[in-house]
Short mmCIF file of C-alpha atoms in Angstrom, two decimals:
data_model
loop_
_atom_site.label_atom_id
_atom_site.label_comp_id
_atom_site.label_asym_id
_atom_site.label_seq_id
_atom_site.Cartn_x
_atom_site.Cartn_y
_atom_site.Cartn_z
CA UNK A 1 145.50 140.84 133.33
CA UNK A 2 147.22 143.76 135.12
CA UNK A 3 151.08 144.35 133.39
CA UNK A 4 153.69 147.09 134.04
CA UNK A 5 156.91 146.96 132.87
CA UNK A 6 159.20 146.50 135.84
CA UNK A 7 162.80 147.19 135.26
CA UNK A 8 162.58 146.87 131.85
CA UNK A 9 160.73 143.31 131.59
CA UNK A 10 156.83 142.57 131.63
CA UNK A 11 155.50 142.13 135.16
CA UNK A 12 151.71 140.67 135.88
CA UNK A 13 150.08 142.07 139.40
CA UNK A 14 147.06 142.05 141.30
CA UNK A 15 144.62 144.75 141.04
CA UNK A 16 145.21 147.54 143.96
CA UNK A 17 148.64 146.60 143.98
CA UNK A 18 150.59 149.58 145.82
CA UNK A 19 154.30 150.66 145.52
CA UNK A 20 154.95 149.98 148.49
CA UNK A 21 153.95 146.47 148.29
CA UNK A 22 156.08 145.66 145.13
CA UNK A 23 159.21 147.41 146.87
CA UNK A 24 158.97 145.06 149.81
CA UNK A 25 158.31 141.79 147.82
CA UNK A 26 161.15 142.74 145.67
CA UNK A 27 163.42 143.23 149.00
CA UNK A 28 161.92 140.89 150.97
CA UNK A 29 161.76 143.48 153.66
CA UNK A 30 158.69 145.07 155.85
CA UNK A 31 157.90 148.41 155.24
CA UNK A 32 156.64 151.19 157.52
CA UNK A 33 153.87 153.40 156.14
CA UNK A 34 156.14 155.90 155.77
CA UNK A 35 158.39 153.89 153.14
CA UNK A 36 161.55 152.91 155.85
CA UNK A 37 162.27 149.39 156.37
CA UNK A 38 160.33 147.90 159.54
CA UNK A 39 163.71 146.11 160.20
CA UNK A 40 165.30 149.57 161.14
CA UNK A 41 167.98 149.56 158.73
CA UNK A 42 168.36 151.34 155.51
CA UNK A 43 166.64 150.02 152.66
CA UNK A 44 168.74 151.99 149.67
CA UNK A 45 165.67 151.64 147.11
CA UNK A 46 164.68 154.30 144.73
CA UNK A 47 161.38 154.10 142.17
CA UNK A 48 161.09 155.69 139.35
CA UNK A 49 157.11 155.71 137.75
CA UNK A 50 156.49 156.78 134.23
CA UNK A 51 159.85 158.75 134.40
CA UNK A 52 159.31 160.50 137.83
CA UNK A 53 160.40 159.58 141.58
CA UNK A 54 158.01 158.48 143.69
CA UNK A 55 159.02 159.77 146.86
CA UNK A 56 159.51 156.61 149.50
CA UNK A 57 156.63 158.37 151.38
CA UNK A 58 153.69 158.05 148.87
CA UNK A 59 154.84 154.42 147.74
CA UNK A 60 151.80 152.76 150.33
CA UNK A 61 149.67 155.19 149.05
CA UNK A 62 150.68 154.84 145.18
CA UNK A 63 148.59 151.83 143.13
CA UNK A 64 149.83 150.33 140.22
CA UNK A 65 149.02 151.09 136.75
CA UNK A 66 148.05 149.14 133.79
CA UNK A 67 151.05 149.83 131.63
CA UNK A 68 152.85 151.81 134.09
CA UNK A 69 156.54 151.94 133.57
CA UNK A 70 158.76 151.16 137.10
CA UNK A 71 161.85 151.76 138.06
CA UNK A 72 163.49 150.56 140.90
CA UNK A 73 167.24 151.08 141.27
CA UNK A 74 169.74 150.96 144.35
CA UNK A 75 173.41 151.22 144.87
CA UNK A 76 175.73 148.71 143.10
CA UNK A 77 179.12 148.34 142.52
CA UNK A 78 180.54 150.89 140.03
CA UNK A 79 182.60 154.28 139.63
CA UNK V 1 207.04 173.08 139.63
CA UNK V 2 206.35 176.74 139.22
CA UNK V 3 206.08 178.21 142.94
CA UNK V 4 203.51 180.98 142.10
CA UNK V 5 201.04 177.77 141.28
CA UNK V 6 201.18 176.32 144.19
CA UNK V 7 198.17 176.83 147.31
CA UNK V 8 200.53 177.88 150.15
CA UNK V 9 198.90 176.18 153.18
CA UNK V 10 201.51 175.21 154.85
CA UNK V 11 201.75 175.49 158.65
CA UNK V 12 204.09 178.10 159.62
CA UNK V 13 206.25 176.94 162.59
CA UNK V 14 206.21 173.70 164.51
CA UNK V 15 204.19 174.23 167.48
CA UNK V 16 200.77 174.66 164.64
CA UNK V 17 202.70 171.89 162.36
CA UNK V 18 201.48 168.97 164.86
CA UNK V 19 198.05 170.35 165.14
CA UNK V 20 198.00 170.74 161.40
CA UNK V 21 198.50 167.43 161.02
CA UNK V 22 196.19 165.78 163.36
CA UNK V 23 193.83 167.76 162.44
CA UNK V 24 194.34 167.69 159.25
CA UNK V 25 190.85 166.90 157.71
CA UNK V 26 189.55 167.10 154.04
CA UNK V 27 186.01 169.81 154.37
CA UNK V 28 183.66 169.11 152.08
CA UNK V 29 180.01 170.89 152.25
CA UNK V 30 181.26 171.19 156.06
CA UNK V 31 181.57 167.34 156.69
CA UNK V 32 185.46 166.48 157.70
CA UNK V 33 186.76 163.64 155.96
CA UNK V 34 189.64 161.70 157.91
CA UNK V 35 190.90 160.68 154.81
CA UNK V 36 192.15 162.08 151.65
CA UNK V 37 191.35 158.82 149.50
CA UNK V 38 188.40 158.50 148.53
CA UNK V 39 187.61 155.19 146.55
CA UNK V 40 185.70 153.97 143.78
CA UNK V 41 183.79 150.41 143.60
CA UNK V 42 184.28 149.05 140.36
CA UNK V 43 185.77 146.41 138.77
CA UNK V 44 186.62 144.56 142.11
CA UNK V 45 185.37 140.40 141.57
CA UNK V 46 183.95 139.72 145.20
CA UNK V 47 181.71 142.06 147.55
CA UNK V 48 183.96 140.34 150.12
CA UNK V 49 186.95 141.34 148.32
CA UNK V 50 186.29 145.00 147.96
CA UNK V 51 185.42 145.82 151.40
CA UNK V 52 189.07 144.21 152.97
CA UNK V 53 190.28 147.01 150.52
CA UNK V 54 188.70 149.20 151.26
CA UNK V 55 189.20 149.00 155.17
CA UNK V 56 192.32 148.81 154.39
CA UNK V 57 192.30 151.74 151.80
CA UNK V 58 191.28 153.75 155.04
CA UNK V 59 188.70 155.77 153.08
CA UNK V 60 185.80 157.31 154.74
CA UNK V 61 183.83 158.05 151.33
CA UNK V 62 183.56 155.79 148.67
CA UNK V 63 181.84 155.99 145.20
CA UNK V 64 178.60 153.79 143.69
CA UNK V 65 177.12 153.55 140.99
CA UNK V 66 173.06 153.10 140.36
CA UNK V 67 171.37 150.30 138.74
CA UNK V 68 168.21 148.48 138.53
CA UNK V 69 167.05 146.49 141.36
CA UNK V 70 167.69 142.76 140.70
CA UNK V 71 166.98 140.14 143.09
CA UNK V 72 169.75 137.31 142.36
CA UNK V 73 172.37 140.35 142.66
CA UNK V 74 171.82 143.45 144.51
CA UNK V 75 168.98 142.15 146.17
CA UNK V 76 170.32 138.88 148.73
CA UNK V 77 172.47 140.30 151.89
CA UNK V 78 175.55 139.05 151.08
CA UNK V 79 175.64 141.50 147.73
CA UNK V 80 174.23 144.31 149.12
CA UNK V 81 177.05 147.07 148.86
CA UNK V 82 175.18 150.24 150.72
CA UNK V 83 174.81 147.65 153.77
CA UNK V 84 178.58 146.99 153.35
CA UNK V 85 179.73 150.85 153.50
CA UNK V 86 177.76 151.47 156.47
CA UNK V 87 178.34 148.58 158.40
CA UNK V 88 182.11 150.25 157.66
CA UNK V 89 181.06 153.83 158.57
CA UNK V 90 182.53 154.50 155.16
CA UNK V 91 180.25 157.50 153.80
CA UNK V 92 178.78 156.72 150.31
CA UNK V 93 179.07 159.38 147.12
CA UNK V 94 176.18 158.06 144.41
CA UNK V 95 177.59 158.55 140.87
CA UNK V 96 175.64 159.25 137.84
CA UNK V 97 177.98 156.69 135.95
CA UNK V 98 177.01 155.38 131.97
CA UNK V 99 175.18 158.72 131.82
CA UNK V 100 175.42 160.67 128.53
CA UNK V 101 172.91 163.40 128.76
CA UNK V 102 172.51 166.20 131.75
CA UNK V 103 168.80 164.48 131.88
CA UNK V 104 169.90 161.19 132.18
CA UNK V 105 172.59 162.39 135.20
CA UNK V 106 169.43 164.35 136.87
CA UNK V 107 167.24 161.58 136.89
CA UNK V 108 170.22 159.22 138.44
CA UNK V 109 170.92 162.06 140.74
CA UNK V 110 167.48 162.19 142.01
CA UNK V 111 167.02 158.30 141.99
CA UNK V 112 170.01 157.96 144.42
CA UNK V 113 169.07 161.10 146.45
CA UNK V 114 166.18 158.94 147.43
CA UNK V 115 167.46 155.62 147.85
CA UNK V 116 170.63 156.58 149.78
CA UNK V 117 169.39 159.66 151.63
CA UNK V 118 172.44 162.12 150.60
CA UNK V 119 172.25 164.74 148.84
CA UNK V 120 175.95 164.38 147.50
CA UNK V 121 176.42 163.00 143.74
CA UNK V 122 179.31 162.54 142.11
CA UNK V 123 178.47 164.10 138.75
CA UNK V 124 179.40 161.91 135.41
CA UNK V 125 178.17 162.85 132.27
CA UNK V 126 180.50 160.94 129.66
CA UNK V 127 180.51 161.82 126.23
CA UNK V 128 180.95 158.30 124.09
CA UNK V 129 182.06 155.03 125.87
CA UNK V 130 185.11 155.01 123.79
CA UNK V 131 186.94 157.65 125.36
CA UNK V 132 184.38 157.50 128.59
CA UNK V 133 185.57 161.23 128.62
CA UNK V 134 183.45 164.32 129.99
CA UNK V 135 181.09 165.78 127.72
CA UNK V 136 182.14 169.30 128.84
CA UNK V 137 178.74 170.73 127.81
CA UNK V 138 176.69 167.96 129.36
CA UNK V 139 178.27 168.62 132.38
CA UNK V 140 177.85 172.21 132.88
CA UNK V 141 174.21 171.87 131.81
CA UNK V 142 173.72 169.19 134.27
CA UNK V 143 176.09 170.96 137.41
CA UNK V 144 173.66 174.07 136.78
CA UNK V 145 170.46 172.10 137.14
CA UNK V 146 171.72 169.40 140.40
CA UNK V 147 172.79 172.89 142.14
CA UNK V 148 169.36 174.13 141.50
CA UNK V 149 167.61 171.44 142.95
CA UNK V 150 169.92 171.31 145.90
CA UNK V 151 172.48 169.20 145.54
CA UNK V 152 175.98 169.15 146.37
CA UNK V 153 177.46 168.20 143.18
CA UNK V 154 181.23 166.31 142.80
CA UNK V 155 181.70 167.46 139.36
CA UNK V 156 184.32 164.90 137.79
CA UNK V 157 185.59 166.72 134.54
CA UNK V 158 188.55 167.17 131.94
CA UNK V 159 191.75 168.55 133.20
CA UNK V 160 190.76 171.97 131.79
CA UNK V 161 191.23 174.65 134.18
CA UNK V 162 188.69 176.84 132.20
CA UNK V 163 185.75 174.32 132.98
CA UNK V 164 187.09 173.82 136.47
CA UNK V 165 186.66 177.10 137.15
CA UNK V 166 183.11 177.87 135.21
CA UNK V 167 182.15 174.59 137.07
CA UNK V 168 182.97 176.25 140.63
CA UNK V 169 181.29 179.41 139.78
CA UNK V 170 178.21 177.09 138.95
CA UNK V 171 177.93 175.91 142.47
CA UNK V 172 179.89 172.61 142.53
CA UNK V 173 181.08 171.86 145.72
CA UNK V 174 184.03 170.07 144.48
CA UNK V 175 186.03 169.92 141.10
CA UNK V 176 187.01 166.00 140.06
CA UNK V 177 189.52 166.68 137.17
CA UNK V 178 190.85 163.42 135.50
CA UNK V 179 194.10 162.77 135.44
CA UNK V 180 193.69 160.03 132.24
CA UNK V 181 191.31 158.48 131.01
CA UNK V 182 188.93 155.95 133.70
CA UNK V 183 190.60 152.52 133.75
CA UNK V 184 193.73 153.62 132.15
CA UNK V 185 196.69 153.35 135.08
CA UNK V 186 198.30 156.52 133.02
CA UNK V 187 198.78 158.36 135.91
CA UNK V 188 198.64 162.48 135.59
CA UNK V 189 198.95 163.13 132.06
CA UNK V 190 198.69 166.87 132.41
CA UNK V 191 200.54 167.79 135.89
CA UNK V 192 201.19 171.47 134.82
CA UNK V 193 196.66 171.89 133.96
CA UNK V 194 196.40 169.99 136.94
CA UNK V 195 198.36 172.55 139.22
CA UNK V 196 196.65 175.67 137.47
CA UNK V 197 193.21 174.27 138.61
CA UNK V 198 194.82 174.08 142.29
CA UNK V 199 196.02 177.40 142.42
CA UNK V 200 192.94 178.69 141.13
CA UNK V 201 190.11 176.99 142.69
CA UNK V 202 188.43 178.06 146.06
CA UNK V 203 186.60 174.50 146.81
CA UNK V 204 188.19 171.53 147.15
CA UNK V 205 190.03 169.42 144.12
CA UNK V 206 190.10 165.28 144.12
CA UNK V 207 192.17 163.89 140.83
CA UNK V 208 190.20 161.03 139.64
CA UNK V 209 190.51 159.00 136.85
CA UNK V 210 194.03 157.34 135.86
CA UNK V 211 195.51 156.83 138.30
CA UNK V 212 197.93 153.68 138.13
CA UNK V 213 200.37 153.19 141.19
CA UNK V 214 201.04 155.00 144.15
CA UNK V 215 203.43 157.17 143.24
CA UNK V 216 200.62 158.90 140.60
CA UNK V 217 198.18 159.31 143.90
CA UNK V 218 201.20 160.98 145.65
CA UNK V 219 201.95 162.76 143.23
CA UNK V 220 198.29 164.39 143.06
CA UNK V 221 198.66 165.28 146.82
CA UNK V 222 202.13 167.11 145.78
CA UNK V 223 200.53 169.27 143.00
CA UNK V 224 197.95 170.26 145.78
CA UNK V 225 194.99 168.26 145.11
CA UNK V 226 192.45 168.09 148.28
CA UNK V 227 192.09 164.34 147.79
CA UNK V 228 192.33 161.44 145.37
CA UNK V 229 190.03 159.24 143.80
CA UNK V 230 190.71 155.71 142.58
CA UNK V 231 188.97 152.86 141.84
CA UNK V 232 190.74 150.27 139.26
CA UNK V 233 193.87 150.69 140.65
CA UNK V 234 193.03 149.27 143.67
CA UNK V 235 190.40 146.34 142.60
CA UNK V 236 192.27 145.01 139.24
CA UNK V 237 195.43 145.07 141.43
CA UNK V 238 196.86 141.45 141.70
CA UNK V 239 196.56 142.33 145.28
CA UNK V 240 193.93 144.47 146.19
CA UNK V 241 194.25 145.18 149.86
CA UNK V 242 198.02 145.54 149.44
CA UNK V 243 197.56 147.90 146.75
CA UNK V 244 194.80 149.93 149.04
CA UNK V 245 197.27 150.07 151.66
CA UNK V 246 200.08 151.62 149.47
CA UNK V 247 197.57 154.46 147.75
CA UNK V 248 196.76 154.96 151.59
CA UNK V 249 200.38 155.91 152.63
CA UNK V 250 201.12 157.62 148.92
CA UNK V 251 198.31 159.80 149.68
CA UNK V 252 198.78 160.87 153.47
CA UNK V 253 202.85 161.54 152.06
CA UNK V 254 201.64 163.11 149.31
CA UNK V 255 200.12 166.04 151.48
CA UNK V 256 202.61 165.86 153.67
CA UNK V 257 204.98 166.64 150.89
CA UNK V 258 202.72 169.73 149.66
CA UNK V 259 202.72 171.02 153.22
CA UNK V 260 206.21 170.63 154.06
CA UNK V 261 207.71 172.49 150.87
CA UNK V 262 209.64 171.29 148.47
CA UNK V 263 213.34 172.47 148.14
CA UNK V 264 213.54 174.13 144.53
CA UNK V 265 214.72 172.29 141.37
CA UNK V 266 218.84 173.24 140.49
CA UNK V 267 220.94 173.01 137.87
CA UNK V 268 224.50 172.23 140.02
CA UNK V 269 225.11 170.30 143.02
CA UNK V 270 225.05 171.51 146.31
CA UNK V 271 226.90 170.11 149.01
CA UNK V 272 224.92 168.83 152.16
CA UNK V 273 228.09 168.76 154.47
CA UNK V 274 230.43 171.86 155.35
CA UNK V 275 234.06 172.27 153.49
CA UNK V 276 235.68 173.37 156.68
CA UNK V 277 237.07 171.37 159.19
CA UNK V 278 237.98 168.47 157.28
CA UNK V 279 240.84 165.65 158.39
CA UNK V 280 243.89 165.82 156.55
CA UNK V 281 243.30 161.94 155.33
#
């Protein structure tokens, strides 16, 4: 089975899985191909792969990794 | 207060006083700020919570910090804080918060360029979570690098107006120096370092860090800081939105203060109402 560690914790997917299909599970929210929510508003979601951004406009066209190491960070409550 | 330290900006007669203070606004990287308090998220118990203090703080740029994605926290509406601050129109400043290495406040940097579209970061690089003080080398090795890859970098550092200054020459487009140490409620520990990185500095200066009542935030404001930054004050408060409120007024009389010119310190009294003239009682 396909695993990547996803925030820090083991995470199974299905082959071909793309970034951009993670991110919106995660959220709950539609994307648009070009990585904005399809709701209009501002989704406020970064990824980090294997220690570099992925840019919100290559996440539909990024697949997942075996053993890939994500990221995905937004703004909380701090500072 | 030594007078050659202080930034002389104050308006010269009344007809440009009014204007002056209407229009008033804090510039930074050409965006006018309608107010001078800018406020810090944590610490406060309730999402609910924070955001009646922060309307009521007035603040029109307010600081987050950058975590992982989690979907019982972050994730549902009701937690999500970037949807708070623009539902607010309150402008958000990332911070690179629990950083300890120049990498580690790049990659944070870069992480919430993306997520929040700005290009602003509040730059944090602390040296041991002890002290939760700057790590004065960190920091210039990380201001160098954001300012290289564009971005506009809040660089929140010791009271040291050496590094304030090596910090502007750098490229930071403002100087953050602490007035005690984060959570602390010491107020301005240094008022005399804090002045000398006024009067010396060409962009704009926000005290953060320390801060404890109002009177510290106003106090900022008369030393000639451009702004204030506060966080803990305001959301460990036994009142919160009362507390916002009060660092909203100490601020705005704070620059009031600076503008309007202090009468000088004296040794002797000196009497308010004329000798002459008085009733044989």
């Amino acid at each position: 089975m396909s695993t990547i560690q996803l925030n820090g914790a083991p995470h199974h997917y299905d082959a071909g899985t793309t970034v951009a299909q993670l991110v919106s599970a995660m959220t709950g929210r539609a994307l648009l191909p070009s990585g904005q929510a399809a709701d209009g508003g501002r989704l406020g979601v970064a990824v980090a792969r294997n220690a570099g951004i992925v840019p919100r406009s290559q996440w539909s066209a990024t697949a997942l990794e075996h053993n890939d190491d994500l990221e995905i960070v937004t703004a909380v409550q701090g500072g | 207060m030594t007078e050659s330290l202080v930034r002389n900006d104050a308006p010269v007669n009344d007809a440009v006083s009014h204007d002056a203070l209407v229009n008033d606004a804090l510039v930074i990287d050409g965006v006018a700020l309608g107010s001078r308090l800018i406020m810090g998220t944590g610490g406060a118990p309730s999402l609910a919570g924070l955001g009646a203090a922060l309307i009521a703080s007035g603040t029109e740029l307010t600081t987050v910090a950058m975590r992982r994605y989690s979907v019982d926290g972050a994730g549902s509406a009701d937690t999500n804080l970037f949807a708070l601050l623009l539902e607010n129109n309150i402008k958000v400043l990332p911070n690179t918060a629990g950083c300890f290495t120049a990498r580690e406040a790049v990659m944070t940097a870069e992480l919430a360029r993306e997520a929040l579209e700005t290009d602003w970061v509040k730059l944090e690089v602390i040296a041991d979570e002890h002290t939760l003080l700057p790590d004065a080398l960190e920091l210039v090795e990380a201001t160098e690098q954001l300012v290289n890859r564009g971005f506009k970098v809040f660089a929140y550092t010791n009271d040291d107006p050496v590094l304030a200054l090596r910090l502007e020459h750098l490229g930071a487009a403002a100087v953050m120096p602490l007035g005690a140490p984060i959570g602390t409620g010491l107020g301005i520990l240094n008022p005399h370092n804090i002045e000398l990185i006024v009067a010396r500095a060409s962009i704009p200066v926000v005290l953060d860090a320390g801060i404890g009542t109002a009177s510290d935030a106003a106090l900022a404001m008369e030393l000639g800081c451009d702004a204030v930054l506060l966080a803990t004050a305001v959301t460990r408060a036994q009142n919160p939105v009362l507390m916002a409120k009060a660092f909203k007024h100490a601020v705005i009389g704070g620059r009031l203060a600076a503008q309007g010119g202090r009468i000088p310190k004296r040794q002797h009294a000196l009497a308010s109402s004329a000798m002459e003239g008085r009733p044989d009682v």
